[in-house]
Tab-separated table of C-alpha atoms in Angstrom:
chain	number	residue	atom	x	y	z
A	8	GLN	CA	54.117	61.472	-24.658
A	9	SER	CA	54.516	61.304	-20.875
A	10	VAL	CA	52.655	58.752	-18.774
A	11	LEU	CA	51.675	61.479	-16.298
A	12	THR	CA	49.928	64.500	-17.804
A	13	GLN	CA	50.788	68.035	-16.754
A	14	PRO	CA	49.747	71.292	-18.426
A	15	PRO	CA	52.792	72.654	-20.284
A	16	SER	CA	52.457	76.122	-18.820
A	17	ALA	CA	50.905	78.111	-15.994
A	18	SER	CA	51.237	81.648	-14.755
A	19	GLY	CA	50.428	83.890	-11.841
A	20	THR	CA	51.182	87.247	-10.343
A	21	PRO	CA	53.202	87.861	-7.183
A	22	GLY	CA	51.224	87.031	-4.068
A	23	GLN	CA	48.735	84.908	-5.950
A	24	ARG	CA	47.974	81.240	-5.313
A	25	VAL	CA	48.460	78.832	-8.213
A	26	SER	CA	47.708	75.133	-8.537
A	27	LEU	CA	49.545	72.792	-10.880
A	28	SER	CA	47.884	69.533	-11.838
A	29	CYS	CA	49.213	66.070	-12.593
A	30	SER	CA	46.948	63.394	-14.021
A	31	GLY	CA	47.697	59.686	-14.177
A	32	SER	CA	45.999	56.328	-13.909
A	33	SER	CA	45.218	53.557	-11.466
A	34	SER	CA	48.615	51.940	-12.117
A	35	ASN	CA	50.592	54.978	-11.019
A	36	ILE	CA	49.030	57.891	-9.115
A	37	GLY	CA	45.987	55.819	-8.193
A	38	SER	CA	48.046	53.305	-6.248
A	39	ASN	CA	51.344	55.003	-5.380
A	40	TYR	CA	52.780	58.133	-3.826
A	41	VAL	CA	53.326	61.287	-5.859
A	42	TYR	CA	56.479	63.381	-5.704
A	43	TRP	CA	57.088	66.912	-6.975
A	44	TYR	CA	60.350	68.462	-8.155
A	45	GLN	CA	61.277	72.045	-8.960
A	46	GLN	CA	63.840	72.792	-11.646
A	47	LEU	CA	65.122	76.334	-11.786
A	48	PRO	CA	66.624	77.419	-15.120
A	49	GLY	CA	69.997	75.814	-15.778
A	50	THR	CA	70.033	73.773	-12.579
A	51	ALA	CA	69.368	70.226	-11.427
A	52	PRO	CA	65.892	69.363	-10.129
A	53	LYS	CA	65.180	69.741	-6.432
A	54	LEU	CA	62.820	67.723	-4.248
A	55	LEU	CA	59.795	69.819	-3.310
A	56	ILE	CA	57.071	67.416	-2.082
A	57	TYR	CA	57.307	63.718	-1.253
A	58	ARG	CA	54.713	61.050	-0.485
A	59	ASN	CA	51.858	63.206	-1.805
A	60	ASN	CA	51.998	66.030	0.718
A	61	GLN	CA	55.215	65.966	2.769
A	62	ARG	CA	57.701	68.827	2.622
A	63	PRO	CA	61.437	68.241	3.109
A	64	SER	CA	63.128	70.515	5.588
A	65	GLY	CA	63.987	73.824	3.990
A	66	VAL	CA	61.022	73.899	1.617
A	67	PRO	CA	58.713	76.815	2.510
A	68	ASP	CA	55.190	75.997	3.653
A	69	ARG	CA	53.948	78.052	0.702
A	70	PHE	CA	54.312	74.793	-1.216
A	71	SER	CA	51.770	72.046	-0.594
A	72	GLY	CA	50.789	68.827	-2.305
A	73	SER	CA	47.613	66.806	-2.481
A	74	LYS	CA	46.275	63.714	-4.197
A	75	SER	CA	42.805	62.489	-5.049
A	76	GLY	CA	42.178	59.328	-6.998
A	77	THR	CA	44.357	59.325	-10.102
A	78	SER	CA	45.265	63.020	-9.950
A	79	ALA	CA	47.573	65.147	-7.856
A	80	SER	CA	48.140	68.850	-7.382
A	81	LEU	CA	50.912	71.146	-6.282
A	82	ALA	CA	49.742	74.430	-4.791
A	83	ILE	CA	51.960	77.459	-4.393
A	84	SER	CA	50.620	80.305	-2.302
A	85	GLY	CA	52.084	83.782	-1.952
A	86	LEU	CA	53.726	83.420	-5.354
A	87	ARG	CA	57.196	84.938	-5.643
A	88	SER	CA	59.394	85.733	-8.622
A	89	GLU	CA	61.900	83.063	-7.565
A	90	ASP	CA	59.185	80.421	-7.966
A	91	GLU	CA	59.471	80.776	-11.737
A	92	ALA	CA	60.649	77.319	-12.735
A	93	ASP	CA	59.660	73.992	-14.257
A	94	TYR	CA	57.706	71.654	-11.995
A	95	TYR	CA	57.571	67.888	-12.469
A	96	CYS	CA	55.406	65.222	-10.861
A	97	VAL	CA	56.662	61.658	-10.477
A	98	ALA	CA	55.041	58.403	-9.418
A	99	LYS	CA	55.863	54.744	-9.404
A	100	ASP	CA	54.073	52.813	-12.116
A	101	ASP	CA	53.000	49.242	-11.539
A	102	SER	CA	52.520	48.537	-15.232
A	103	LEU	CA	55.143	48.015	-17.945
A	104	SER	CA	55.672	51.786	-18.093
A	105	GLY	CA	57.469	51.726	-14.781
A	106	PRO	CA	58.907	51.623	-12.348
A	107	TRP	CA	59.125	55.435	-12.246
A	108	VAL	CA	57.317	57.802	-14.564
A	109	PHE	CA	57.503	61.574	-14.885
A	110	GLY	CA	55.003	64.133	-15.988
A	111	GLY	CA	56.002	66.297	-18.925
A	112	GLY	CA	56.514	69.263	-16.621
A	113	THR	CA	54.773	72.602	-16.159
A	114	LYS	CA	56.634	75.827	-16.791
A	115	LEU	CA	55.450	78.356	-14.241
A	116	THR	CA	55.807	81.999	-15.175
A	117	VAL	CA	55.496	84.743	-12.566
A	118	LEU	CA	54.099	87.765	-14.357
B	24	GLU	CA	77.086	68.294	2.928
B	25	VAL	CA	75.686	65.835	0.413
B	26	GLN	CA	77.324	65.842	-2.987
B	27	LEU	CA	76.841	63.801	-6.133
B	28	VAL	CA	79.504	64.493	-8.761
B	29	GLU	CA	79.105	63.048	-12.228
B	30	SER	CA	81.774	62.578	-14.864
B	31	GLY	CA	82.413	60.757	-18.120
B	32	GLY	CA	80.143	62.569	-20.520
B	33	GLY	CA	81.109	63.853	-23.944
B	34	LEU	CA	80.703	63.341	-27.656
B	35	VAL	CA	80.266	59.841	-29.051
B	36	GLN	CA	79.276	58.501	-32.461
B	37	PRO	CA	76.030	56.613	-33.024
B	38	GLY	CA	76.514	52.977	-32.140
B	39	GLY	CA	79.280	53.823	-29.704
B	40	SER	CA	79.619	53.393	-25.954
B	41	LEU	CA	80.177	55.660	-22.987
B	42	LYS	CA	80.361	55.132	-19.235
B	43	LEU	CA	79.230	57.738	-16.729
B	44	SER	CA	80.319	57.810	-13.101
B	45	CYS	CA	78.645	59.371	-10.078
B	46	VAL	CA	80.677	59.807	-6.898
B	47	ALA	CA	78.691	60.363	-3.728
B	48	SER	CA	79.631	61.925	-0.411
B	49	GLY	CA	77.885	63.201	2.695
B	50	PHE	CA	75.529	60.264	3.197
B	51	THR	CA	75.659	56.486	3.551
B	52	PHE	CA	75.944	55.614	-0.130
B	53	SER	CA	75.762	51.873	0.435
B	54	ALA	CA	72.301	52.216	1.976
B	55	SER	CA	70.842	54.172	-0.918
B	56	SER	CA	69.303	53.097	-4.181
B	57	MET	CA	70.772	55.147	-7.013
B	58	HIS	CA	68.940	56.304	-10.110
B	59	TRP	CA	69.828	57.912	-13.405
B	60	VAL	CA	67.503	60.491	-14.965
B	61	ARG	CA	68.075	62.258	-18.260
B	62	GLN	CA	66.850	65.423	-19.935
B	63	ALA	CA	67.132	66.222	-23.616
B	64	SER	CA	67.640	69.870	-24.438
B	65	GLY	CA	64.421	71.812	-23.896
B	66	LYS	CA	62.562	68.656	-22.898
B	67	GLY	CA	61.290	67.091	-19.698
B	68	LEU	CA	62.844	64.582	-17.336
B	69	GLU	CA	62.992	60.885	-18.184
B	70	TRP	CA	63.775	58.102	-15.748
B	71	VAL	CA	66.592	55.928	-17.113
B	72	GLY	CA	67.014	53.283	-14.436
B	73	ARG	CA	68.099	52.404	-10.925
B	74	ILE	CA	70.175	50.059	-8.835
B	75	ARG	CA	69.144	49.085	-5.340
B	76	SER	CA	71.383	48.523	-2.349
B	77	LYS	CA	73.174	45.312	-1.340
B	78	PRO	CA	70.428	44.170	1.109
B	79	ASN	CA	68.067	44.408	-1.884
B	80	GLY	CA	70.340	42.313	-4.036
B	81	TYR	CA	71.680	45.219	-6.134
B	82	ALA	CA	68.520	44.800	-8.226
B	83	THR	CA	68.378	46.899	-11.372
B	84	ALA	CA	65.488	48.207	-13.448
B	85	TYR	CA	65.430	50.252	-16.640
B	86	GLY	CA	63.160	52.432	-18.682
B	87	ALA	CA	61.793	50.962	-21.894
B	88	SER	CA	63.827	53.243	-24.160
B	89	VAL	CA	67.192	52.075	-22.773
B	90	LYS	CA	66.502	48.500	-21.688
B	91	GLY	CA	68.999	46.082	-23.176
B	92	ARG	CA	71.451	48.873	-24.076
B	93	PHE	CA	72.233	50.559	-20.747
B	94	THR	CA	73.586	48.933	-17.588
B	95	ILE	CA	73.724	50.435	-14.111
B	96	SER	CA	76.268	49.203	-11.584
B	97	ARG	CA	77.816	50.406	-8.345
B	98	ASP	CA	80.951	50.069	-6.235
B	99	ASP	CA	80.076	50.749	-2.613
B	100	SER	CA	83.762	50.740	-1.631
B	101	LYS	CA	84.222	53.781	-3.873
B	102	ASN	CA	80.825	55.394	-3.181
B	103	THR	CA	80.288	55.372	-6.928
B	104	ALA	CA	77.452	54.498	-9.270
B	105	TYR	CA	77.948	53.884	-12.972
B	106	LEU	CA	75.884	54.073	-16.125
B	107	GLN	CA	77.281	52.030	-19.002
B	108	MET	CA	75.671	53.101	-22.254
B	109	ASN	CA	76.056	50.907	-25.353
B	110	SER	CA	74.613	51.052	-28.866
B	111	LEU	CA	74.026	54.759	-28.413
B	112	LYS	CA	71.504	56.525	-30.618
B	113	THR	CA	71.140	60.194	-31.473
B	114	GLU	CA	68.010	60.282	-29.334
B	115	ASP	CA	70.117	59.418	-26.282
B	116	THR	CA	71.611	62.910	-26.450
B	117	ALA	CA	70.778	64.526	-23.121
B	118	VAL	CA	72.030	65.755	-19.796
B	119	TYR	CA	72.283	62.765	-17.501
B	120	TYR	CA	71.712	63.193	-13.771
B	121	CYS	CA	72.449	60.720	-11.031
B	122	THR	CA	70.098	60.963	-8.093
B	123	SER	CA	69.751	59.134	-4.803
B	124	ASP	CA	66.925	57.424	-2.998
B	125	TYR	CA	68.422	57.594	0.483
B	126	SER	CA	65.574	58.911	2.641
B	127	VAL	CA	63.159	59.845	-0.099
B	128	LEU	CA	62.916	59.258	-3.835
B	129	PHE	CA	65.366	61.492	-5.760
B	130	ASP	CA	66.354	63.383	-2.608
B	131	TYR	CA	69.785	64.454	-3.874
B	132	TRP	CA	70.917	65.218	-7.418
B	133	GLY	CA	74.193	65.586	-9.248
B	134	GLN	CA	74.990	68.605	-11.374
B	135	GLY	CA	74.285	66.774	-14.615
B	136	ASN	CA	76.594	65.504	-17.353
B	137	LEU	CA	76.059	66.143	-21.062
B	138	VAL	CA	76.148	63.213	-23.455
B	139	THR	CA	76.041	64.058	-27.157
B	140	VAL	CA	75.538	61.295	-29.708
B	141	SER	CA	76.403	62.577	-33.157
B	142	SER	CA	78.473	61.705	-36.192
């Protein structure tokens, strides 16, 4: 049971916009930054979004992050087949669960 | 080019020990906190622990499932981080990744190293 809650699966068609959610509590998302990572099949995770809504260089602007209260979202617009991957949210936790807690991950399928 | 190269994984019996290494290049290793994250087959990512840099006293922290059994250390002269795993359990079987916190949390990742705990 992960501290941060993500839906196990999501799907979309090419060109569509999808939003992946991440729900936490006041001790993690509510009081700390959220980070998002993309894990393509058989590879190591890759940083996608940091500090709620910042994109590292090289990450397309099709990817965007947001946070409101104790929840966060990752939006992917103009969905492409290569976006099919697992997506994880991460936040620091100020309670005994911490310091860093992951969501269970969302497997995104591009139909 | 930034690289994190892990080694030391393999098969170990329950109750045994194993030490993983992570050699870094392409960035100022000594300035970075280093973390270990693991992933059991078909499962999600789990934070294992981290060690901070020298200015931060090389402070360590661990996840609840490994606290008291795993120890993270580093040798800045060798650009290497270590994960010493003792009293291993079958549920510790996973791919272990080292990852940096140089500019941003988990900004660079190693390729992963499989640890299998089985009799």
